[in-house]
Short mmCIF file of C-alpha atoms and ligand atoms in Angstrom, two decimals:
data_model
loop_
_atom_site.label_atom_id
_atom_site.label_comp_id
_atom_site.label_asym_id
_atom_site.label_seq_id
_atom_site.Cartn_x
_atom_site.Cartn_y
_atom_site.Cartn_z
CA UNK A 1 -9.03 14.06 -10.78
CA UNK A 2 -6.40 11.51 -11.57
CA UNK A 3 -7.70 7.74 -11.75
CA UNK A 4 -5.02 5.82 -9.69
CA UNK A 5 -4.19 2.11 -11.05
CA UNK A 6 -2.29 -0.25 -9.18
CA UNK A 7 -1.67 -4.00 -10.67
CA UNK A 8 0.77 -6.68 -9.02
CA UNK A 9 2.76 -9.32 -11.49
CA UNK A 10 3.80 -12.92 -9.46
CA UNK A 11 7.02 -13.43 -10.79
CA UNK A 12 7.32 -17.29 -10.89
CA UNK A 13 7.13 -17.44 -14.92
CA UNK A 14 8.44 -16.31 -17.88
CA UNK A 15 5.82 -13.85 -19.70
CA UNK A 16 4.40 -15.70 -22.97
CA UNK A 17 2.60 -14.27 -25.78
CA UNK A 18 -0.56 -14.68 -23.74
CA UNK A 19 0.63 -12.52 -20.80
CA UNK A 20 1.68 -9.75 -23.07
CA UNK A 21 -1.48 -9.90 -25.42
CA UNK A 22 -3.89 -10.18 -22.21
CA UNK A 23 -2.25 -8.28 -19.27
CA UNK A 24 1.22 -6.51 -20.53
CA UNK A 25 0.19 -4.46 -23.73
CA UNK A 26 -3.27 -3.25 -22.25
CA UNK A 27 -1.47 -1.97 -19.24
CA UNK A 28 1.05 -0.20 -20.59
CA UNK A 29 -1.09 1.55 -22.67
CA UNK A 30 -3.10 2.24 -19.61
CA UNK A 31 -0.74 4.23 -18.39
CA UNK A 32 0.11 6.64 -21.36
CA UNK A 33 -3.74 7.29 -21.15
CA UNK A 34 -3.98 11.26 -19.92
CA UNK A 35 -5.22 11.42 -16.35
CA UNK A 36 -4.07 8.49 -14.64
CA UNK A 37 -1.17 7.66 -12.25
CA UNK A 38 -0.54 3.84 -12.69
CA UNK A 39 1.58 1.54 -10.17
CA UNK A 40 2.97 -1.51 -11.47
CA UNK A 41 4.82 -3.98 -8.96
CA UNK A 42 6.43 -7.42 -8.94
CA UNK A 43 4.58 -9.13 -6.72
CA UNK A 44 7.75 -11.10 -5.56
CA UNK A 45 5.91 -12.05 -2.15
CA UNK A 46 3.21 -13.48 -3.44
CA UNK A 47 5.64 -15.55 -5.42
CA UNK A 48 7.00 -16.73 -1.98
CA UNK A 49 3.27 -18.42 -1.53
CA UNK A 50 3.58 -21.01 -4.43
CA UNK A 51 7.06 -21.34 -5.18
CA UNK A 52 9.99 -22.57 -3.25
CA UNK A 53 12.68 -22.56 -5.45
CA UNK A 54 15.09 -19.15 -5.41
CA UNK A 55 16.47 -19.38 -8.45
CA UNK A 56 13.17 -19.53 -10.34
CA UNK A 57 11.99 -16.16 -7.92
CA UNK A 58 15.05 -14.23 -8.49
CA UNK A 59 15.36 -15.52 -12.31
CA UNK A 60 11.36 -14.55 -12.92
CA UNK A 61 11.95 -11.54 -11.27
CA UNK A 62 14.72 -10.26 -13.74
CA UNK A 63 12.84 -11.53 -16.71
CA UNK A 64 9.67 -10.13 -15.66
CA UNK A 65 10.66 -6.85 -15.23
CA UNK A 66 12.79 -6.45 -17.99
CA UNK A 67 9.61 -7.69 -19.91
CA UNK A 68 7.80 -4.48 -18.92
CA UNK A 69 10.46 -1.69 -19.45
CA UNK A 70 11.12 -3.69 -23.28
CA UNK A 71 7.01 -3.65 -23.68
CA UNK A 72 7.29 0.08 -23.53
CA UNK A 73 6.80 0.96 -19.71
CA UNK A 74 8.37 4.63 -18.87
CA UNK A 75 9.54 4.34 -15.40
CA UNK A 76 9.70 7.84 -15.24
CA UNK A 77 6.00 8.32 -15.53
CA UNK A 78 4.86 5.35 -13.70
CA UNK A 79 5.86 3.49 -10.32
CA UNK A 80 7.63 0.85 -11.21
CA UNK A 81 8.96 -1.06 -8.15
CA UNK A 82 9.23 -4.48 -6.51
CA UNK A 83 6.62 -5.82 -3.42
CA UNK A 84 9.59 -6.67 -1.68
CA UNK A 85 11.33 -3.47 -1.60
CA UNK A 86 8.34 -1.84 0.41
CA UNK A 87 8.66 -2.78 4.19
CA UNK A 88 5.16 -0.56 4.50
CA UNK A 89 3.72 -3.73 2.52
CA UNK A 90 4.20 -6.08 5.12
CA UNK A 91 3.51 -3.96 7.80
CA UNK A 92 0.04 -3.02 6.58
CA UNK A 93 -0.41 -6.34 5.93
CA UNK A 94 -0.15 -7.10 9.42
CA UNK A 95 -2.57 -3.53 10.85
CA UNK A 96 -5.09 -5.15 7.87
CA UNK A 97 -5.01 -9.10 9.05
CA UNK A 98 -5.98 -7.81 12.65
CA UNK A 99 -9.19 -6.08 11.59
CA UNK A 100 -9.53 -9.10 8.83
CA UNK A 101 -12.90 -11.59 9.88
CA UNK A 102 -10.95 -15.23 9.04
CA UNK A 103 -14.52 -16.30 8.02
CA UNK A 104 -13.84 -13.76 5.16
CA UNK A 105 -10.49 -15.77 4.36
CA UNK A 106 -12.06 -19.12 4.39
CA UNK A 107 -13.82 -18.38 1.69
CA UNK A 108 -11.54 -17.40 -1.21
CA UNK A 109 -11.08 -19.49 -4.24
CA UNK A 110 -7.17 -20.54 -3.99
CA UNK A 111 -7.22 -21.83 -0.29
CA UNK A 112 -11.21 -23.43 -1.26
CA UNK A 113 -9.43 -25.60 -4.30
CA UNK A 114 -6.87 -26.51 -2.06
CA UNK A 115 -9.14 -27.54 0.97
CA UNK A 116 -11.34 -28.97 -1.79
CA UNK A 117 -8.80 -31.08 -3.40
CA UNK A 118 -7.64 -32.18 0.04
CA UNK A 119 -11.19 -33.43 0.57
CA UNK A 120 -11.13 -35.57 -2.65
CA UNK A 121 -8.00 -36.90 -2.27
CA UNK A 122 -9.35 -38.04 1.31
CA UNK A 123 -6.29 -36.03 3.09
CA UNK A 124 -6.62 -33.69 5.80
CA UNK A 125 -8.69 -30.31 4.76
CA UNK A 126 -5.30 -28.07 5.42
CA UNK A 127 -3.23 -30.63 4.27
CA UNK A 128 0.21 -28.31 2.28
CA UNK A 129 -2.17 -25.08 3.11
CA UNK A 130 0.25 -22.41 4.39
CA UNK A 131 -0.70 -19.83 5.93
CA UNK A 132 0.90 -17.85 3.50
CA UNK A 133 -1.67 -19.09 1.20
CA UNK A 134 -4.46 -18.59 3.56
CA UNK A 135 -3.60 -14.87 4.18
CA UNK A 136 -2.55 -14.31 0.27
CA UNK A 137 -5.83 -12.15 0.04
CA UNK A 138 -4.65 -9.17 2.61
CA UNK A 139 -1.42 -9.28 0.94
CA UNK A 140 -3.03 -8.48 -1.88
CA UNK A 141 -4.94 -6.15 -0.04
CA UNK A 142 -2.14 -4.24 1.60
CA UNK A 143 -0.92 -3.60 -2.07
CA UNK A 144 -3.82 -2.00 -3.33
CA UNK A 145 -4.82 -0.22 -0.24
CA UNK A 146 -1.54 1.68 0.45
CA UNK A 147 -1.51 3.34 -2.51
CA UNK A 148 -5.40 4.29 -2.79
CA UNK A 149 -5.42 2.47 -5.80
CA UNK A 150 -9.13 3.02 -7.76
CA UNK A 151 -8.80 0.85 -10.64
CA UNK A 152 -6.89 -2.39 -10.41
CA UNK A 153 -6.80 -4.46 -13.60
CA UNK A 154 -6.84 -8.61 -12.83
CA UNK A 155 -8.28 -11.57 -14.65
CA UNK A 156 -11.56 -13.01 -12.88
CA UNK A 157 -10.02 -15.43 -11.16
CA UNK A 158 -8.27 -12.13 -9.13
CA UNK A 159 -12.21 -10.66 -8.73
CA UNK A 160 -12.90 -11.76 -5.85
CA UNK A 161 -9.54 -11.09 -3.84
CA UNK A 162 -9.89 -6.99 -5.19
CA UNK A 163 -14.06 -7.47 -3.68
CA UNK A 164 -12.25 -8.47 -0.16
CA UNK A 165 -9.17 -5.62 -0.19
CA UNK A 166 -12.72 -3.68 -0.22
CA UNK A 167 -14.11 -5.49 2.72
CA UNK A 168 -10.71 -4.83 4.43
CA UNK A 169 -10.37 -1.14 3.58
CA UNK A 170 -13.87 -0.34 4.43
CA UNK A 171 -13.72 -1.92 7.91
CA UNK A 172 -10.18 -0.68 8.46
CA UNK A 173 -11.94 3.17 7.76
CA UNK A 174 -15.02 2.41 10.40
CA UNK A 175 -12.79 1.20 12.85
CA UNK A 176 -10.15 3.85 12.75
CA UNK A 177 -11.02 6.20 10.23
CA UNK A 178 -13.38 8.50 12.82
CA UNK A 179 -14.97 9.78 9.87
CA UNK A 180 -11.84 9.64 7.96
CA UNK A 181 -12.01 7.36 4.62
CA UNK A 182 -7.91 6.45 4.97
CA UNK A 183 -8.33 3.52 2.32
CA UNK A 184 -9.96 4.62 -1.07
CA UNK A 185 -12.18 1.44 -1.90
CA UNK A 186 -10.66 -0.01 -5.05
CA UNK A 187 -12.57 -1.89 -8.00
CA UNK A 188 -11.63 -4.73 -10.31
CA UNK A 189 -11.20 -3.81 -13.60
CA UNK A 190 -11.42 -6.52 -16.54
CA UNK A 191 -10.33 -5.81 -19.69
CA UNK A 192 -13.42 -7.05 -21.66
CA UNK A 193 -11.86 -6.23 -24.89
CA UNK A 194 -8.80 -8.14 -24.67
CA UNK A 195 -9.36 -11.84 -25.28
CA UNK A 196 -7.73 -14.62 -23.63
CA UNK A 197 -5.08 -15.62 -26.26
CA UNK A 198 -5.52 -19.37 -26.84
CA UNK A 199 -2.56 -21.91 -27.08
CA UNK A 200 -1.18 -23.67 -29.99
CA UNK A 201 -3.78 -26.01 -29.34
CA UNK A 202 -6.62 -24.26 -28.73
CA UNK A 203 -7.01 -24.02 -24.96
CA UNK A 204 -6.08 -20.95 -22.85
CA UNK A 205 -2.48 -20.52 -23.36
CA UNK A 206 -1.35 -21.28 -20.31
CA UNK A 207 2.44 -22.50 -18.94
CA UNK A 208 0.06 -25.26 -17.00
CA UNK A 209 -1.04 -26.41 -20.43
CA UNK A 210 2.16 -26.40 -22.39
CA UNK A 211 0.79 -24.92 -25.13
CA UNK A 212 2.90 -21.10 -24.61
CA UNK A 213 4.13 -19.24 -27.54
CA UNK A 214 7.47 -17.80 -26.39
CA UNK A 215 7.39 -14.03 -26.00
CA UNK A 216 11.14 -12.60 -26.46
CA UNK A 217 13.29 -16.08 -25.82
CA UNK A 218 14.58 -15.51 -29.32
CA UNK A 219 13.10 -15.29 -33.09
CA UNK A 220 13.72 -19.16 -33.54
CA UNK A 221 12.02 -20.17 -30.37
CA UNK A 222 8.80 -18.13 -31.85
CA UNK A 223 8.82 -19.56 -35.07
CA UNK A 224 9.36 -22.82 -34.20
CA UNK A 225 5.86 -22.51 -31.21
CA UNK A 226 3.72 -21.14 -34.68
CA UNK A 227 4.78 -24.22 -36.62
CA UNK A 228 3.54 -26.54 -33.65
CA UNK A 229 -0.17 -24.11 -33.52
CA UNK A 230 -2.32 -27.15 -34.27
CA UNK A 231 -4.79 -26.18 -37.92
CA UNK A 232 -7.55 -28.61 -39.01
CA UNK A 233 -6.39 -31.14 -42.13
CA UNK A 234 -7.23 -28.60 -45.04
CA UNK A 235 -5.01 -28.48 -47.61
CA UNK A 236 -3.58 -25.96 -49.31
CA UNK A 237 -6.39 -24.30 -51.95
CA UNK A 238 -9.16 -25.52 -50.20
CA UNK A 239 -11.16 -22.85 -47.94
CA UNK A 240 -10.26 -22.22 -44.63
CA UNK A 241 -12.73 -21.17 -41.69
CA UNK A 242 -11.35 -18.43 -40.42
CA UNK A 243 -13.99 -17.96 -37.23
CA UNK A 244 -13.20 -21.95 -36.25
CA UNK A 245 -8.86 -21.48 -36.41
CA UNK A 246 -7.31 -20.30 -32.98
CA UNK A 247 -4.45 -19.50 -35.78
CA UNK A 248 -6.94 -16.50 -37.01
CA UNK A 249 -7.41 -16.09 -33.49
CA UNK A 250 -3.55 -15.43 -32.40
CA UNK A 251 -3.22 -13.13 -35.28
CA UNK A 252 -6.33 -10.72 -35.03
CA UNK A 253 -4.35 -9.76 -31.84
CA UNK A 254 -1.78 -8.11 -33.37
CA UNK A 255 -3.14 -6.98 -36.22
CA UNK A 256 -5.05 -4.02 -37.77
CA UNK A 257 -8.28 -4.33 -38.74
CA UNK A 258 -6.90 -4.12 -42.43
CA UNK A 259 -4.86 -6.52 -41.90
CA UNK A 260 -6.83 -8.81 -40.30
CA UNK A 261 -9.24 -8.33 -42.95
CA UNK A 262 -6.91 -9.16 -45.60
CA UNK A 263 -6.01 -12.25 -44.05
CA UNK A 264 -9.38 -13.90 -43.67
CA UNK A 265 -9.90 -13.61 -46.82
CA UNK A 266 -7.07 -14.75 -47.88
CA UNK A 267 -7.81 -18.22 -45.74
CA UNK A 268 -11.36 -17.73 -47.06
CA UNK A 269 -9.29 -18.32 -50.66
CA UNK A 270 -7.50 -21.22 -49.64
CA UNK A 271 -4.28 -19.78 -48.22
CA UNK A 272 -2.41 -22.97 -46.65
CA UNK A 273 -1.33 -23.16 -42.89
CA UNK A 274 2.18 -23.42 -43.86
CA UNK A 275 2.05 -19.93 -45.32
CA UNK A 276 -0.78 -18.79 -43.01
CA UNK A 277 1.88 -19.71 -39.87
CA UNK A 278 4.66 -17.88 -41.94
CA UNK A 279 1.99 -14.57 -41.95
CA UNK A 280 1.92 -14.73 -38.20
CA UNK A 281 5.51 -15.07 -37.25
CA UNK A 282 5.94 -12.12 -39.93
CA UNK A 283 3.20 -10.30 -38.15
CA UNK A 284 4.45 -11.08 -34.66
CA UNK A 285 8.36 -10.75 -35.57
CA UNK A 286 7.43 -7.42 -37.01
CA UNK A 287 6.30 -5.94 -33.85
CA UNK A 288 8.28 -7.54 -31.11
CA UNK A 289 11.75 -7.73 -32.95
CA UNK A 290 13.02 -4.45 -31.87
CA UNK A 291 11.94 -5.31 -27.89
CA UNK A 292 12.80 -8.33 -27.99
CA UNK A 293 16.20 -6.56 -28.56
CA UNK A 294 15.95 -4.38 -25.68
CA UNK A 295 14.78 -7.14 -23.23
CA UNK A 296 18.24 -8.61 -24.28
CA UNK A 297 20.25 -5.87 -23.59
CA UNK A 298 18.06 -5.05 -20.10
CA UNK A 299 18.98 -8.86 -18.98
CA UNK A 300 22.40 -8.17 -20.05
CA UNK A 301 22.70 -5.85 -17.60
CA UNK A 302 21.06 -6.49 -14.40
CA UNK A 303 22.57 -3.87 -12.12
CA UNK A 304 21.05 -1.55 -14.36
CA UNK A 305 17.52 -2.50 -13.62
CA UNK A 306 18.38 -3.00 -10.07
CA UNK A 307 18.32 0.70 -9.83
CA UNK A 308 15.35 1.06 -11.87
CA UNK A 309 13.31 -1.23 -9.41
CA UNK A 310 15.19 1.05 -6.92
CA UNK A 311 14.13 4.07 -7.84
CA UNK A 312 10.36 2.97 -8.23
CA UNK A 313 10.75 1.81 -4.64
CA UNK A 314 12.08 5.33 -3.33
CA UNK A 315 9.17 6.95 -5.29
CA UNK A 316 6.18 4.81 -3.77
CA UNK A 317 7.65 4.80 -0.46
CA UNK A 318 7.52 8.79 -0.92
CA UNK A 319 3.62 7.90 -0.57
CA UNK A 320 3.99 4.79 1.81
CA UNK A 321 5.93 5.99 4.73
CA UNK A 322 4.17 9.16 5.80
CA UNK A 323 0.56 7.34 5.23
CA UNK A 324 1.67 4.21 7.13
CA UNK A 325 2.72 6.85 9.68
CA UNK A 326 -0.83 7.83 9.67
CA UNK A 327 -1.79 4.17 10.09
CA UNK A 328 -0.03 3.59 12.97
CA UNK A 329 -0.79 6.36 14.83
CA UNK A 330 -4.88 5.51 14.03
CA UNK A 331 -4.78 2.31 15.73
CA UNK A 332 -2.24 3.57 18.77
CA UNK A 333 0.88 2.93 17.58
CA UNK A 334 2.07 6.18 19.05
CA UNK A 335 5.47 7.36 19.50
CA UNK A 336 5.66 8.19 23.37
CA UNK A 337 6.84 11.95 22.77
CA UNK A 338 3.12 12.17 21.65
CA UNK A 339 1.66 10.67 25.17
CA UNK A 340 4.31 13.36 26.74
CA UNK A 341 1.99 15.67 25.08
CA UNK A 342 -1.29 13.93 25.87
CA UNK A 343 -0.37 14.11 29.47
CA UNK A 344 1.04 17.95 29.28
CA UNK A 345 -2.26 18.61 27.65
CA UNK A 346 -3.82 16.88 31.10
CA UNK A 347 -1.10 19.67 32.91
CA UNK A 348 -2.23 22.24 31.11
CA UNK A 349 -6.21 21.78 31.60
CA UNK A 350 -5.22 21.89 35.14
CA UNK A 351 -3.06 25.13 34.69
CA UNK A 352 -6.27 26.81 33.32
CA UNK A 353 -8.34 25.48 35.65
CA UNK A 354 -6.18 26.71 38.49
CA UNK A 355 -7.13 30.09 39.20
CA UNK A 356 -5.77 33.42 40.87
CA UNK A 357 -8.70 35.43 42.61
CA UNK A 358 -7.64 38.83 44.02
CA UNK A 359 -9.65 40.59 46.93
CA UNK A 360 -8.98 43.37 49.03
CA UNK A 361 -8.52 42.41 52.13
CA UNK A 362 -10.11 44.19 56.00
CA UNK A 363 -7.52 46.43 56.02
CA UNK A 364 -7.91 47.79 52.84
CA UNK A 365 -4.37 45.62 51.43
CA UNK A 366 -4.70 44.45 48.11
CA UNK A 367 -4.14 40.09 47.70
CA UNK A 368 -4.49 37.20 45.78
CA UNK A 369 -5.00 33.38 46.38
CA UNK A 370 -4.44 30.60 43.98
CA UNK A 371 -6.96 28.33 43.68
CA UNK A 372 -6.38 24.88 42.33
CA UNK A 373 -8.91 23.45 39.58
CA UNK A 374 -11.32 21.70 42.90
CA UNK A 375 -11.57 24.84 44.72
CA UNK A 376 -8.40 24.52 47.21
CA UNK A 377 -6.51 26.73 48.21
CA UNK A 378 -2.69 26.34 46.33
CA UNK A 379 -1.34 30.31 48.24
CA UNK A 380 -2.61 33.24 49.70
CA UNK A 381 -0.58 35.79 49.01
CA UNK A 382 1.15 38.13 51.43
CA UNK A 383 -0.27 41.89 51.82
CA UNK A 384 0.17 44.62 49.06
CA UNK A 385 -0.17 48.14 49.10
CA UNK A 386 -1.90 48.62 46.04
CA UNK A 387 -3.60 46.67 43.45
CA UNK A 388 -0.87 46.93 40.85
CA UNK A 389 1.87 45.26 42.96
CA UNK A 390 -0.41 42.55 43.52
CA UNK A 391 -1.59 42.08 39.91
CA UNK A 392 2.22 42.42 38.99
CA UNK A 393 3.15 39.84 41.00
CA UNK A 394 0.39 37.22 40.10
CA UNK A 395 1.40 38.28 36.68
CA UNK A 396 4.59 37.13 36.68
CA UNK A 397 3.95 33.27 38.64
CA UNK A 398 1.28 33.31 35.97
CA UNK A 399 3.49 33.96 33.14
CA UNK A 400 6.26 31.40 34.87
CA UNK A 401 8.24 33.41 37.13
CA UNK A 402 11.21 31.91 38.75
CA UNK A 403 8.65 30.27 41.57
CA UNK A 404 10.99 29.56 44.38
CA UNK A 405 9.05 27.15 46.74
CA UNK A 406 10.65 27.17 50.25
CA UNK A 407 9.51 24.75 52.63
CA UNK A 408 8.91 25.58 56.42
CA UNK A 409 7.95 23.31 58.65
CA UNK A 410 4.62 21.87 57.58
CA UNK A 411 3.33 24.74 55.17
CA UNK A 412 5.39 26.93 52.48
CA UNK A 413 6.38 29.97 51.11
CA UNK A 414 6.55 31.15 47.87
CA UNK A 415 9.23 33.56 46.83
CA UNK A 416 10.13 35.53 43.41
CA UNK A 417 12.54 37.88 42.89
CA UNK A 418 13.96 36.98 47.06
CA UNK A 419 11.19 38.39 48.81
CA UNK A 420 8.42 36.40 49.71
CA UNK A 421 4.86 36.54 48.15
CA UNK A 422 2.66 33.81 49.37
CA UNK A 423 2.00 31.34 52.01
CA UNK A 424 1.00 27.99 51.13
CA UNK A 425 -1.57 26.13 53.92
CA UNK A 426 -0.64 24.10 56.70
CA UNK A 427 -0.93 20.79 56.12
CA UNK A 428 -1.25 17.25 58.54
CA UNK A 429 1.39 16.10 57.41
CA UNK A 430 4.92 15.99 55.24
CA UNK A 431 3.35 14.49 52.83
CA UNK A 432 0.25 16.55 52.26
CA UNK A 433 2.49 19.34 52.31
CA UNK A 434 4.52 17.61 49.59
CA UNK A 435 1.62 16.72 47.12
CA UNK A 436 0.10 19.90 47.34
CA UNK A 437 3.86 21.48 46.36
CA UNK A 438 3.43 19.44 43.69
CA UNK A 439 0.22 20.49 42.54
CA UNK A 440 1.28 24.00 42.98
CA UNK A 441 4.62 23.66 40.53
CA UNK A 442 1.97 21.79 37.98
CA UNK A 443 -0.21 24.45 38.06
CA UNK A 444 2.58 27.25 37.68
CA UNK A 445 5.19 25.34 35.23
CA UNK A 446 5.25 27.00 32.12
CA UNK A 447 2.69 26.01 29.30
CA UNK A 448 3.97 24.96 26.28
CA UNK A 449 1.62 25.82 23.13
N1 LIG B 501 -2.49 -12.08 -7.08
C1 LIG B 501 -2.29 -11.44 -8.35
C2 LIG B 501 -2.19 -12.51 -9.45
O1 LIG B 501 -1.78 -13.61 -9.17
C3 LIG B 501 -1.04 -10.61 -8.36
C4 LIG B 501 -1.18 -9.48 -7.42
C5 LIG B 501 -0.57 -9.34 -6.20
C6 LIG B 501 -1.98 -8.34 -7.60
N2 LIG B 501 -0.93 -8.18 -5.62
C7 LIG B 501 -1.79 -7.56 -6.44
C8 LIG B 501 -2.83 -7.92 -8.62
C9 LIG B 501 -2.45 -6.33 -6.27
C10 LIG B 501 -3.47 -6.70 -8.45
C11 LIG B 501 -3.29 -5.93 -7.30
O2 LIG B 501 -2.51 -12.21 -10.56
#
């Protein structure tokens, strides 16, 4: 069986070194891995949540995914596609907020800082909280649930908001499923293996800290971040700790273990940062030159990846339209041609239940009567000679003869072929006479399958 993994990118930045070491490279060799079908989206509307700015969405957006294809990403054997280009998304987002407990919601970690913070500050507990913020978490759900995902790769501070797309699928299925799973539950993967790259000055690198090392701005840009990486005061010749230098750090993560090898003990030996910091950018230039390239010419031409995105889009909506169609039609959303049906199905439970009942009457004729589902009587049929005119004729209003109802006075007649066959009762009145016309054409109109 096929593992399916589904990860979401905000686009409000521009991908660093640390993004690529910690998130990019790992997935994209995720999905060359044999036996897995990966989805990778630009999480555009979650953007929406903490950024207000269009130019930095739509400019993240580009950079972002031309980021990916230049990293190596094969559109052709992945999905590739943009949040936004999925109506399904929001609209599952909404069938998945109705069945979500808000208690749930109250507790996740991004609207908790900001409630917390509030509280510190002395504001008001939802003071800037949108609700966009509030509800990020079924967003997030929606994504991962309409594609089944099983495996979704985030860092821990995502954890918790994969635990609750759980919650949310699993309820969704008890509610509606009727022994149905519709939602396969999806599980947090973290990449234990790849480390958080740190910053030229130690810390996470993170855009929040400053401390980024440019990933494909331009070969200048790069050089010019490693020459800022912040070393301790040992000079050239003296012995350099390799296990205590975020430099060693940067540079075990793109190299072999030969390499990396070779380069602590060269530090061991005394190598100086100047030349240590050249070894890096060498290191680094040598295996991002030739994308950083490409992510030129992809940015160069945008229309280009426009129908990239736009083909990823057709290809998961291939999966999200007819399952959203599923969806709806789970918790009622029906199309009415289907309660047409429902209620035909009612028409037809009364067609079987109304019955024809021959007998042979004093005088030796051969009849019938129809009898509705409660035991009245709907005709009694007029005398026949023998039993195979009679059976003939009930035959044919049972098969959905041309029944020509004729009234007179208040009772009726039934006729086929222009003779008459059956007498309906007499009734009180018009409009007994009427309903139980009525009841009779029900019970006679053909059946469809
Ligand atoms: N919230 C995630 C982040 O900030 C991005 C994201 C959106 C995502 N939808 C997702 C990740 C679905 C995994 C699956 O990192």
């Amino acid at each position: 069986m096929t593992t399916r993994i589904l990860t979401g990118i905000t686009t409000t930045g521009t991908p660093h070194l640390g993004n690529y070491a910690g998130a990019i490279r790992p997935a994209i060799r995720a999905s060359q891995q044999p036996g897995v079908d990966s989805f990778y989206f630009l999480a555009d509307y979650h953007a929406l949540i903490k950024c207000d700015d269009p130019l930095r969405i739509q400019r993240s957006r580009l950079e972002i995914a031309a980021t990916w294809l230049a990293g190596g990403l094969d559109p052709d054997k992945v999905t590739f596609y943009r949040q936004s280009d999925i109506p399904e998304i929001p609209e599952l987002t909404w069938l998945l907020t109705c069945v979500s407990a808000k208690g749930l919601l109250n507790r996740a970690h991004a609207y908790k800082a900001s409630v917390d913070k509030n509280l510190e500050n002395g504001e008001d507990p939802d003071a800037g909280v949108t609700m966009g913020l509030y509800s990020y978490p079924v967003l997030m759900a929606a994504d991962i649930l309409m594609f089944n995902a099983n495996k979704v790769p985030v860092g821990r501070d995502q954890i918790q908001h994969v635990e609750m797309a759980r919650d949310i699928g699993q309820r969704f299925n008890h509610l509606f499923g009727q022994g149905r799973d519709f939602f396969a539950l999806p599980e947090a993967v973290i990449e234990e293996s790849v480390a958080t790259l740190p910053g030229l000055d130690g810390r996470k690198m993170s855009k929040s800290y400053d401390n980024t090392i440019p990933l494909f701005s331009s070969a200048k840009d790069m050089k010019d971040a490693i020459s800022r990486i912040v070393t301790d005061s040992r000079a050239p010749g003296e012995a350099k700790d390799p296990d205590n230098a975020h430099l060693f750090t940067l540079y075990q993560a793109f190299s072999t273990l030969a390499q990396c090898a070779e380069f602590r003990e060269e530090l061991l030996q005394g190598l100086g940062w100047g030349e240590a910091k050249q070894r890096l950018f060498q290191l680094l230039d040598g295996q991002l030159a030739e994308k950083r390239e490409y992510y030129h010419q992809l940015i160069a031409r945008p229309a280009d990846l426009e129908d990239i995105l736009l083909a990823g889009a057709a290809k998961a909506r291939k999966l999200a339209t007819p399952f959203l169609e599923q969806l709806r039609e789970a918790v009622g959303l029906r199309s009415f041609r289907s309660s047409v049906q429902a209620s035909t199905e009612v028409k037809k439970k009364a067609a079987k239940s109304a019955r024809f009942v021959s007998f042979r009457d004093e005088d030796g004729s051969f009849r019938f009567r129809l009898l509705a589902a409660d035991g009245e009587q709907l005709l009694l049929s007029r005398r026949f000679a023998d039993g195979k005119s009679a059976g003939a004729v009930s035959k044919q209003l049972q098969q959905g003869g041309e029944a020509d109802v004729r009234i007179e006075g208040l009772g009726f007649g039934l006729w086929l072929n222009g003779e008459q066959v059956a007498d309906g009762p007499q009734f009180d009145s018009a409009e007994a006479r009427d309903a139980a016309i009525e009841s009779l054409r029900a019970a006679l109109a053909p059946q469809p399958d």
